[in-house]
């Protein structure tokens, strides 16, 4: 079995995976170990290898390659470039843009964009995550800055928590481990946020928020609620009563969006959130471990439609529903 701890730089990745055949052998070893290949169509374990390098299943009589069922299936891009892209996106602390990736691995910008979104599909958050102890929660609003627009394009009344031109994002962080859960939401009303809190925060936890009225019922829901009034320039009430941890995550997220990606589509916003949540939650790990984790996820079952269908946790929109119905129709 390959030892991923040996890969500590992009040079070592490129030096070891110098042919697509070596990449395929590595995928086969990680998927099936030293045993026989498992048919991805029927799950039959007794298969045999054909002369063309593919495998054949005697049960369902179908042929398949080692790439079937992974994010690499039907790719026309060299596996060497895929592996380098996985290392780059996992090692860069503030992500990498499709333009920069296209230049680094010598593909078109469209191909680089597609690669990145396939890889971001591996970063999906665990919907069963439960935070406990001391938990901070806050919301942020991502969208175009009115000061940067032409006068005839500016929209009035977009300051503060307005959602006229901005998309709200809700986040929570557990102080003990520093783990974050964040997602795009439809709005920041109590009816939207409180069910998310109930799902991801254990009862009787100490929760810390700002003065937003949407949090006013947290005490009634079984939480020990403490408030910091940002509107009155109060940022730390006492040693423990503050929301600085989640604010730190928002600061990092904004630097990534504004500094690396510059513009993020609302349709794919959740994928960018998932990427940065993964980076934040693994910030104490090195790039080698992140690459190993990404590679393990890349060989798990993956469907092409997952790249196009928005993986929101709470919100939904017409765009995603349209594509979902299209692919369901094609599958039928």
mmCIF file of C-alpha atoms in Angstrom:
data_model
loop_
_atom_site.group_PDB
_atom_site.id
_atom_site.type_symbol
_atom_site.label_atom_id
_atom_site.label_comp_id
_atom_site.label_asym_id
_atom_site.label_seq_id
_atom_site.Cartn_x
_atom_site.Cartn_y
_atom_site.Cartn_z
ATOM 1 C CA UNK A 1 0.000 0.000 0.000
ATOM 2 C CA UNK A 2 1.173 3.497 -0.785
ATOM 3 C CA UNK A 3 2.349 5.651 2.124
ATOM 4 C CA UNK A 4 0.802 9.091 1.693
ATOM 5 C CA UNK A 5 3.035 10.496 4.444
ATOM 6 C CA UNK A 6 5.836 10.601 1.868
ATOM 7 C CA UNK A 7 4.084 13.382 -0.059
ATOM 8 C CA UNK A 8 4.974 16.695 1.542
ATOM 9 C CA UNK A 9 5.205 18.842 -1.589
ATOM 10 C CA UNK A 10 3.765 19.194 -5.072
ATOM 11 C CA UNK A 11 7.135 18.135 -6.515
ATOM 12 C CA UNK A 12 6.903 14.758 -4.767
ATOM 13 C CA UNK A 13 3.349 14.282 -6.049
ATOM 14 C CA UNK A 14 4.417 14.978 -9.627
ATOM 15 C CA UNK A 15 7.562 12.863 -9.273
ATOM 16 C CA UNK A 16 5.812 9.750 -7.949
ATOM 17 C CA UNK A 17 2.619 9.890 -10.016
ATOM 18 C CA UNK A 18 4.484 10.332 -13.299
ATOM 19 C CA UNK A 19 2.111 8.197 -15.385
ATOM 20 C CA UNK A 20 -1.646 7.642 -15.442
ATOM 21 C CA UNK A 21 -1.039 3.916 -14.994
ATOM 22 C CA UNK A 22 0.574 4.495 -11.597
ATOM 23 C CA UNK A 23 -2.404 6.676 -10.648
ATOM 24 C CA UNK A 24 -4.792 3.860 -11.598
ATOM 25 C CA UNK A 25 -2.773 1.310 -9.640
ATOM 26 C CA UNK A 26 -2.936 3.552 -6.576
ATOM 27 C CA UNK A 27 -6.705 3.948 -6.923
ATOM 28 C CA UNK A 28 -7.103 0.163 -7.281
ATOM 29 C CA UNK A 29 -5.017 -0.477 -4.161
ATOM 30 C CA UNK A 30 -6.992 2.031 -2.110
ATOM 31 C CA UNK A 31 -10.365 0.730 -3.343
ATOM 32 C CA UNK A 32 -9.807 -3.007 -3.139
ATOM 33 C CA UNK A 33 -6.503 -3.566 -1.355
ATOM 34 C CA UNK A 34 -4.796 -6.791 -2.356
ATOM 35 C CA UNK A 35 -8.088 -8.565 -3.073
ATOM 36 C CA UNK A 36 -10.131 -8.878 -6.233
ATOM 37 C CA UNK A 37 -11.890 -5.921 -7.834
ATOM 38 C CA UNK A 38 -15.483 -5.389 -6.733
ATOM 39 C CA UNK A 39 -18.058 -4.787 -9.458
ATOM 40 C CA UNK A 40 -19.484 -1.255 -8.993
ATOM 41 C CA UNK A 41 -22.744 -2.290 -10.700
ATOM 42 C CA UNK A 42 -23.796 -5.411 -8.793
ATOM 43 C CA UNK A 43 -21.250 -5.675 -5.964
ATOM 44 C CA UNK A 44 -19.928 -9.065 -7.091
ATOM 45 C CA UNK A 45 -16.472 -9.740 -5.624
ATOM 46 C CA UNK A 46 -15.185 -12.452 -7.972
ATOM 47 C CA UNK A 47 -14.118 -10.486 -11.053
ATOM 48 C CA UNK A 48 -11.183 -10.837 -13.392
ATOM 49 C CA UNK A 49 -8.945 -8.436 -15.261
ATOM 50 C CA UNK A 50 -9.094 -8.210 -19.054
ATOM 51 C CA UNK A 51 -6.243 -7.680 -21.475
ATOM 52 C CA UNK A 52 -7.249 -4.036 -22.040
ATOM 53 C CA UNK A 53 -6.775 -3.221 -18.339
ATOM 54 C CA UNK A 54 -10.475 -3.162 -17.524
ATOM 55 C CA UNK A 55 -12.330 -5.658 -15.348
ATOM 56 C CA UNK A 56 -15.188 -7.996 -16.204
ATOM 57 C CA UNK A 57 -17.938 -9.222 -13.900
ATOM 58 C CA UNK A 58 -19.181 -12.785 -14.560
ATOM 59 C CA UNK A 59 -22.417 -12.109 -12.688
ATOM 60 C CA UNK A 60 -23.807 -9.049 -14.489
ATOM 61 C CA UNK A 61 -21.540 -9.467 -17.561
ATOM 62 C CA UNK A 62 -20.462 -5.831 -17.528
ATOM 63 C CA UNK A 63 -16.993 -4.404 -17.956
ATOM 64 C CA UNK A 64 -15.675 -1.575 -15.840
ATOM 65 C CA UNK A 65 -12.478 0.316 -15.138
ATOM 66 C CA UNK A 66 -10.968 1.246 -11.794
ATOM 67 C CA UNK A 67 -12.362 4.763 -12.268
ATOM 68 C CA UNK A 68 -16.048 3.792 -12.461
ATOM 69 C CA UNK A 69 -17.986 5.206 -9.531
ATOM 70 C CA UNK A 70 -15.316 7.751 -8.566
ATOM 71 C CA UNK A 71 -14.961 11.451 -9.379
ATOM 72 C CA UNK A 72 -12.516 10.424 -12.125
ATOM 73 C CA UNK A 73 -15.057 8.411 -14.108
ATOM 74 C CA UNK A 74 -15.148 9.302 -17.843
ATOM 75 C CA UNK A 75 -12.581 12.048 -17.359
ATOM 76 C CA UNK A 76 -10.602 13.171 -20.386
ATOM 77 C CA UNK A 77 -8.093 14.970 -18.193
ATOM 78 C CA UNK A 78 -4.916 13.188 -17.152
ATOM 79 C CA UNK A 79 -5.096 11.577 -13.716
ATOM 80 C CA UNK A 80 -1.725 13.145 -12.967
ATOM 81 C CA UNK A 81 -3.371 16.564 -13.239
ATOM 82 C CA UNK A 82 -6.247 15.445 -11.035
ATOM 83 C CA UNK A 83 -3.817 14.330 -8.332
ATOM 84 C CA UNK A 84 -1.890 17.592 -8.496
ATOM 85 C CA UNK A 85 -5.156 19.543 -8.321
ATOM 86 C CA UNK A 86 -6.166 17.573 -5.208
ATOM 87 C CA UNK A 87 -2.891 18.441 -3.539
ATOM 88 C CA UNK A 88 -3.120 22.120 -4.480
ATOM 89 C CA UNK A 89 -6.675 22.616 -3.219
ATOM 90 C CA UNK A 90 -5.935 20.722 -0.004
ATOM 91 C CA UNK A 91 -2.645 22.481 0.750
ATOM 92 C CA UNK A 92 -3.518 26.105 -0.050
ATOM 93 C CA UNK A 93 -4.840 27.698 3.134
ATOM 94 C CA UNK A 94 -6.973 30.207 1.245
ATOM 95 C CA UNK A 95 -8.006 28.015 -1.662
ATOM 96 C CA UNK A 96 -7.074 28.325 -5.294
ATOM 97 C CA UNK A 97 -9.019 29.966 -8.111
ATOM 98 C CA UNK A 98 -9.899 28.196 -11.345
ATOM 99 C CA UNK A 99 -7.716 30.659 -13.291
ATOM 100 C CA UNK A 100 -4.698 29.882 -11.131
ATOM 101 C CA UNK A 101 -5.312 26.119 -11.233
ATOM 102 C CA UNK A 102 -5.695 26.242 -15.021
ATOM 103 C CA UNK A 103 -2.272 27.859 -15.260
ATOM 104 C CA UNK A 104 -0.647 25.454 -12.776
ATOM 105 C CA UNK A 105 -1.767 22.184 -14.387
ATOM 106 C CA UNK A 106 -2.157 23.461 -17.959
ATOM 107 C CA UNK A 107 -5.867 23.002 -18.615
ATOM 108 C CA UNK A 108 -8.544 25.454 -19.706
ATOM 109 C CA UNK A 109 -10.246 27.636 -17.122
ATOM 110 C CA UNK A 110 -13.538 25.801 -17.703
ATOM 111 C CA UNK A 111 -11.860 22.447 -17.065
ATOM 112 C CA UNK A 112 -10.198 23.807 -13.919
ATOM 113 C CA UNK A 113 -13.557 25.159 -12.683
ATOM 114 C CA UNK A 114 -15.152 21.748 -13.225
ATOM 115 C CA UNK A 115 -12.292 19.980 -11.401
ATOM 116 C CA UNK A 116 -12.549 22.336 -8.442
ATOM 117 C CA UNK A 117 -16.290 21.885 -8.086
ATOM 118 C CA UNK A 118 -15.966 18.135 -8.257
ATOM 119 C CA UNK A 119 -13.362 18.291 -5.517
ATOM 120 C CA UNK A 120 -15.481 20.675 -3.446
ATOM 121 C CA UNK A 121 -18.216 18.075 -3.646
ATOM 122 C CA UNK A 122 -15.999 15.933 -1.394
ATOM 123 C CA UNK A 123 -16.078 18.535 1.376
ATOM 124 C CA UNK A 124 -19.754 18.185 2.285
ATOM 125 C CA UNK A 125 -20.442 18.754 5.976
ATOM 126 C CA UNK A 126 -21.797 16.039 8.229
ATOM 127 C CA UNK A 127 -25.478 16.847 8.704
ATOM 128 C CA UNK A 128 -25.472 14.938 12.012
ATOM 129 C CA UNK A 129 -22.783 17.090 13.653
ATOM 130 C CA UNK A 130 -23.760 18.145 17.179
ATOM 131 C CA UNK A 131 -21.920 20.925 19.014
ATOM 132 C CA UNK A 132 -21.893 21.077 22.794
ATOM 133 C CA UNK A 133 -20.443 22.956 25.730
ATOM 134 C CA UNK A 134 -19.838 26.595 24.881
ATOM 135 C CA UNK A 135 -21.152 27.408 21.409
ATOM 136 C CA UNK A 136 -21.025 30.733 19.590
ATOM 137 C CA UNK A 137 -23.369 31.525 16.728
ATOM 138 C CA UNK A 138 -23.642 34.422 14.341
ATOM 139 C CA UNK A 139 -24.800 35.354 10.859
ATOM 140 C CA UNK A 140 -23.017 37.171 8.046
ATOM 141 C CA UNK A 141 -24.178 38.618 4.740
ATOM 142 C CA UNK A 142 -22.241 38.082 1.525
ATOM 143 C CA UNK A 143 -22.844 40.183 -1.546
ATOM 144 C CA UNK A 144 -21.760 43.073 -3.720
ATOM 145 C CA UNK A 145 -20.599 46.238 -2.014
ATOM 146 C CA UNK A 146 -22.708 49.174 -3.046
ATOM 147 C CA UNK A 147 -19.717 51.543 -2.901
ATOM 148 C CA UNK A 148 -18.106 49.630 -5.757
ATOM 149 C CA UNK A 149 -21.089 49.971 -8.100
ATOM 150 C CA UNK A 150 -22.024 52.638 -10.620
ATOM 151 C CA UNK A 151 -24.552 55.129 -9.307
ATOM 152 C CA UNK A 152 -27.365 53.785 -11.489
ATOM 153 C CA UNK A 153 -26.747 50.239 -10.219
ATOM 154 C CA UNK A 154 -26.747 51.049 -6.516
ATOM 155 C CA UNK A 155 -29.656 49.756 -4.425
ATOM 156 C CA UNK A 156 -30.884 51.753 -1.458
ATOM 157 C CA UNK A 157 -31.461 50.217 1.956
ATOM 158 C CA UNK A 158 -28.863 47.439 1.717
ATOM 159 C CA UNK A 159 -26.973 48.306 4.882
ATOM 160 C CA UNK A 160 -26.694 45.981 7.852
ATOM 161 C CA UNK A 161 -28.801 42.843 7.710
ATOM 162 C CA UNK A 162 -30.608 43.631 4.472
ATOM 163 C CA UNK A 163 -30.909 40.711 2.027
ATOM 164 C CA UNK A 164 -31.844 42.788 -1.026
ATOM 165 C CA UNK A 165 -28.471 42.204 -2.669
ATOM 166 C CA UNK A 166 -26.781 39.938 -0.126
ATOM 167 C CA UNK A 167 -27.067 36.283 0.838
ATOM 168 C CA UNK A 168 -27.256 35.411 4.559
ATOM 169 C CA UNK A 169 -24.988 32.715 5.991
ATOM 170 C CA UNK A 170 -25.440 31.216 9.453
ATOM 171 C CA UNK A 171 -22.589 29.702 11.429
ATOM 172 C CA UNK A 172 -21.890 28.068 14.791
ATOM 173 C CA UNK A 173 -18.611 27.169 16.471
ATOM 174 C CA UNK A 174 -17.827 24.976 19.457
ATOM 175 C CA UNK A 175 -15.183 26.663 21.578
ATOM 176 C CA UNK A 176 -13.551 23.506 22.955
ATOM 177 C CA UNK A 177 -12.539 21.936 19.644
ATOM 178 C CA UNK A 178 -13.085 24.971 17.429
ATOM 179 C CA UNK A 179 -15.271 22.997 15.017
ATOM 180 C CA UNK A 180 -17.579 25.043 12.803
ATOM 181 C CA UNK A 181 -20.949 24.313 11.189
ATOM 182 C CA UNK A 182 -22.035 26.869 8.587
ATOM 183 C CA UNK A 183 -24.594 27.068 5.813
ATOM 184 C CA UNK A 184 -26.417 29.385 3.449
ATOM 185 C CA UNK A 185 -29.895 30.193 4.727
ATOM 186 C CA UNK A 186 -33.016 31.697 3.217
ATOM 187 C CA UNK A 187 -33.221 34.447 5.855
ATOM 188 C CA UNK A 188 -32.204 35.108 9.453
ATOM 189 C CA UNK A 189 -35.621 34.903 11.070
ATOM 190 C CA UNK A 190 -36.110 32.856 14.207
ATOM 191 C CA UNK A 191 -38.263 30.336 12.314
ATOM 192 C CA UNK A 192 -35.268 29.595 10.082
ATOM 193 C CA UNK A 193 -32.382 29.683 12.563
ATOM 194 C CA UNK A 194 -33.848 27.998 15.651
ATOM 195 C CA UNK A 195 -34.512 24.604 13.971
ATOM 196 C CA UNK A 196 -30.870 24.603 12.806
ATOM 197 C CA UNK A 197 -29.710 25.324 16.347
ATOM 198 C CA UNK A 198 -31.917 22.547 17.736
ATOM 199 C CA UNK A 199 -30.424 20.100 15.242
ATOM 200 C CA UNK A 200 -26.746 20.964 15.640
ATOM 201 C CA UNK A 201 -26.425 22.141 19.271
ATOM 202 C CA UNK A 202 -27.073 19.901 22.260
ATOM 203 C CA UNK A 203 -29.521 21.071 24.927
ATOM 204 C CA UNK A 204 -28.291 22.896 28.028
ATOM 205 C CA UNK A 205 -25.254 24.186 26.129
ATOM 206 C CA UNK A 206 -24.006 27.712 26.798
ATOM 207 C CA UNK A 207 -24.727 29.667 23.629
ATOM 208 C CA UNK A 208 -23.400 33.127 22.849
ATOM 209 C CA UNK A 209 -24.955 35.427 20.254
ATOM 210 C CA UNK A 210 -25.363 39.092 19.369
ATOM 211 C CA UNK A 211 -28.556 41.038 20.024
ATOM 212 C CA UNK A 212 -30.468 39.779 16.955
ATOM 213 C CA UNK A 213 -34.102 39.243 17.981
ATOM 214 C CA UNK A 214 -34.168 35.868 16.186
ATOM 215 C CA UNK A 215 -32.170 34.396 19.092
ATOM 216 C CA UNK A 216 -34.592 35.616 21.757
ATOM 217 C CA UNK A 217 -36.247 32.197 22.242
ATOM 218 C CA UNK A 218 -33.052 30.218 22.829
ATOM 219 C CA UNK A 219 -33.607 30.266 26.598
ATOM 220 C CA UNK A 220 -37.051 28.733 26.175
ATOM 221 C CA UNK A 221 -35.593 26.014 23.955
ATOM 222 C CA UNK A 222 -33.317 24.739 26.721
ATOM 223 C CA UNK A 223 -30.106 26.707 26.145
ATOM 224 C CA UNK A 224 -28.160 28.969 28.507
ATOM 225 C CA UNK A 225 -28.230 32.086 26.349
ATOM 226 C CA UNK A 226 -25.796 34.976 26.755
ATOM 227 C CA UNK A 227 -25.939 38.120 24.601
ATOM 228 C CA UNK A 228 -23.287 40.561 23.416
ATOM 229 C CA UNK A 229 -24.800 43.829 22.186
ATOM 230 C CA UNK A 230 -22.767 44.739 19.118
ATOM 231 C CA UNK A 231 -25.138 47.592 18.341
ATOM 232 C CA UNK A 232 -23.909 49.388 21.460
ATOM 233 C CA UNK A 233 -20.256 48.716 20.605
ATOM 234 C CA UNK A 234 -20.083 45.912 23.155
ATOM 235 C CA UNK A 235 -17.835 43.107 21.912
ATOM 236 C CA UNK A 236 -16.732 41.365 25.115
ATOM 237 C CA UNK A 237 -19.069 41.500 28.104
ATOM 238 C CA UNK A 238 -16.838 39.385 30.314
ATOM 239 C CA UNK A 239 -14.076 36.808 29.925
ATOM 240 C CA UNK A 240 -16.387 34.191 28.348
ATOM 241 C CA UNK A 241 -19.279 36.237 26.949
ATOM 242 C CA UNK A 242 -18.293 37.098 23.367
ATOM 243 C CA UNK A 243 -18.590 35.845 19.805
ATOM 244 C CA UNK A 244 -14.966 36.337 18.761
ATOM 245 C CA UNK A 245 -14.439 32.729 17.656
ATOM 246 C CA UNK A 246 -17.178 32.695 15.024
ATOM 247 C CA UNK A 247 -16.177 36.227 14.005
ATOM 248 C CA UNK A 248 -12.684 34.866 13.382
ATOM 249 C CA UNK A 249 -14.105 32.263 11.015
ATOM 250 C CA UNK A 250 -16.116 34.915 9.157
ATOM 251 C CA UNK A 251 -12.973 37.032 8.786
ATOM 252 C CA UNK A 252 -11.111 34.078 7.273
ATOM 253 C CA UNK A 253 -14.023 33.245 4.979
ATOM 254 C CA UNK A 254 -14.237 36.823 3.702
ATOM 255 C CA UNK A 255 -10.508 36.977 3.017
ATOM 256 C CA UNK A 256 -10.781 33.787 0.971
ATOM 257 C CA UNK A 257 -13.774 35.016 -1.042
ATOM 258 C CA UNK A 258 -12.517 38.540 -1.673
ATOM 259 C CA UNK A 259 -8.829 37.687 -2.021
ATOM 260 C CA UNK A 260 -8.912 34.399 -3.953
ATOM 261 C CA UNK A 261 -12.246 33.966 -5.708
ATOM 262 C CA UNK A 262 -13.304 37.650 -5.938
ATOM 263 C CA UNK A 263 -16.812 36.646 -7.043
ATOM 264 C CA UNK A 264 -18.853 33.680 -5.791
ATOM 265 C CA UNK A 265 -22.102 32.563 -7.413
ATOM 266 C CA UNK A 266 -25.080 32.322 -5.091
ATOM 267 C CA UNK A 267 -25.968 28.981 -6.698
ATOM 268 C CA UNK A 268 -22.663 27.420 -5.622
ATOM 269 C CA UNK A 269 -22.115 29.370 -2.412
ATOM 270 C CA UNK A 270 -22.721 26.365 -0.164
ATOM 271 C CA UNK A 271 -19.847 24.499 -1.806
ATOM 272 C CA UNK A 272 -17.449 27.348 -1.011
ATOM 273 C CA UNK A 273 -18.750 27.384 2.559
ATOM 274 C CA UNK A 274 -18.200 23.623 2.878
ATOM 275 C CA UNK A 275 -14.648 24.010 1.589
ATOM 276 C CA UNK A 276 -13.748 26.665 4.133
ATOM 277 C CA UNK A 277 -15.487 24.834 6.989
ATOM 278 C CA UNK A 278 -13.366 21.772 6.179
ATOM 279 C CA UNK A 279 -10.202 23.891 6.112
ATOM 280 C CA UNK A 280 -11.095 25.537 9.412
ATOM 281 C CA UNK A 281 -11.927 22.266 11.146
ATOM 282 C CA UNK A 282 -8.654 20.694 9.915
ATOM 283 C CA UNK A 283 -6.451 23.769 10.378
ATOM 284 C CA UNK A 284 -4.217 21.908 12.850
ATOM 285 C CA UNK A 285 -3.536 19.152 10.307
ATOM 286 C CA UNK A 286 -0.819 19.321 7.655
ATOM 287 C CA UNK A 287 -1.346 19.289 3.887
ATOM 288 C CA UNK A 288 -0.247 15.645 3.673
ATOM 289 C CA UNK A 289 -3.102 14.453 5.886
ATOM 290 C CA UNK A 290 -5.576 16.630 4.006
ATOM 291 C CA UNK A 291 -4.432 15.182 0.688
ATOM 292 C CA UNK A 292 -4.757 11.639 2.035
ATOM 293 C CA UNK A 293 -8.255 12.415 3.298
ATOM 294 C CA UNK A 294 -9.289 13.960 -0.027
ATOM 295 C CA UNK A 295 -7.930 10.993 -1.964
ATOM 296 C CA UNK A 296 -9.887 8.578 0.243
ATOM 297 C CA UNK A 297 -13.067 10.562 -0.437
ATOM 298 C CA UNK A 298 -12.379 10.773 -4.175
ATOM 299 C CA UNK A 299 -12.660 7.012 -4.679
ATOM 300 C CA UNK A 300 -16.002 6.736 -2.900
ATOM 301 C CA UNK A 301 -19.245 6.616 -4.933
ATOM 302 C CA UNK A 302 -19.794 9.902 -6.751
ATOM 303 C CA UNK A 303 -22.374 10.964 -9.324
ATOM 304 C CA UNK A 304 -21.867 13.549 -12.069
ATOM 305 C CA UNK A 305 -25.079 15.360 -11.186
ATOM 306 C CA UNK A 306 -23.631 16.164 -7.752
ATOM 307 C CA UNK A 307 -21.395 18.761 -9.401
ATOM 308 C CA UNK A 308 -24.362 20.704 -10.765
ATOM 309 C CA UNK A 309 -27.013 20.219 -8.094
ATOM 310 C CA UNK A 310 -26.601 22.614 -5.219
ATOM 311 C CA UNK A 311 -25.907 20.789 -1.952
ATOM 312 C CA UNK A 312 -27.602 23.238 0.397
ATOM 313 C CA UNK A 313 -28.541 22.099 3.873
ATOM 314 C CA UNK A 314 -31.457 24.450 4.419
ATOM 315 C CA UNK A 315 -32.145 26.649 1.435
ATOM 316 C CA UNK A 316 -33.439 25.631 -1.976
ATOM 317 C CA UNK A 317 -33.944 27.502 -5.204
ATOM 318 C CA UNK A 318 -35.486 27.160 -8.644
ATOM 319 C CA UNK A 319 -32.110 26.674 -10.305
ATOM 320 C CA UNK A 320 -31.282 23.583 -8.242
ATOM 321 C CA UNK A 321 -34.791 22.158 -8.576
ATOM 322 C CA UNK A 322 -34.676 22.585 -12.352
ATOM 323 C CA UNK A 323 -31.430 20.641 -12.666
ATOM 324 C CA UNK A 324 -32.572 18.008 -10.183
ATOM 325 C CA UNK A 325 -35.730 17.293 -12.204
ATOM 326 C CA UNK A 326 -33.703 17.234 -15.429
ATOM 327 C CA UNK A 327 -31.300 14.584 -14.162
ATOM 328 C CA UNK A 328 -34.060 12.515 -12.599
ATOM 329 C CA UNK A 329 -35.787 12.551 -15.996
ATOM 330 C CA UNK A 330 -32.576 11.454 -17.722
ATOM 331 C CA UNK A 331 -32.064 8.672 -15.205
ATOM 332 C CA UNK A 332 -35.584 7.374 -15.764
#
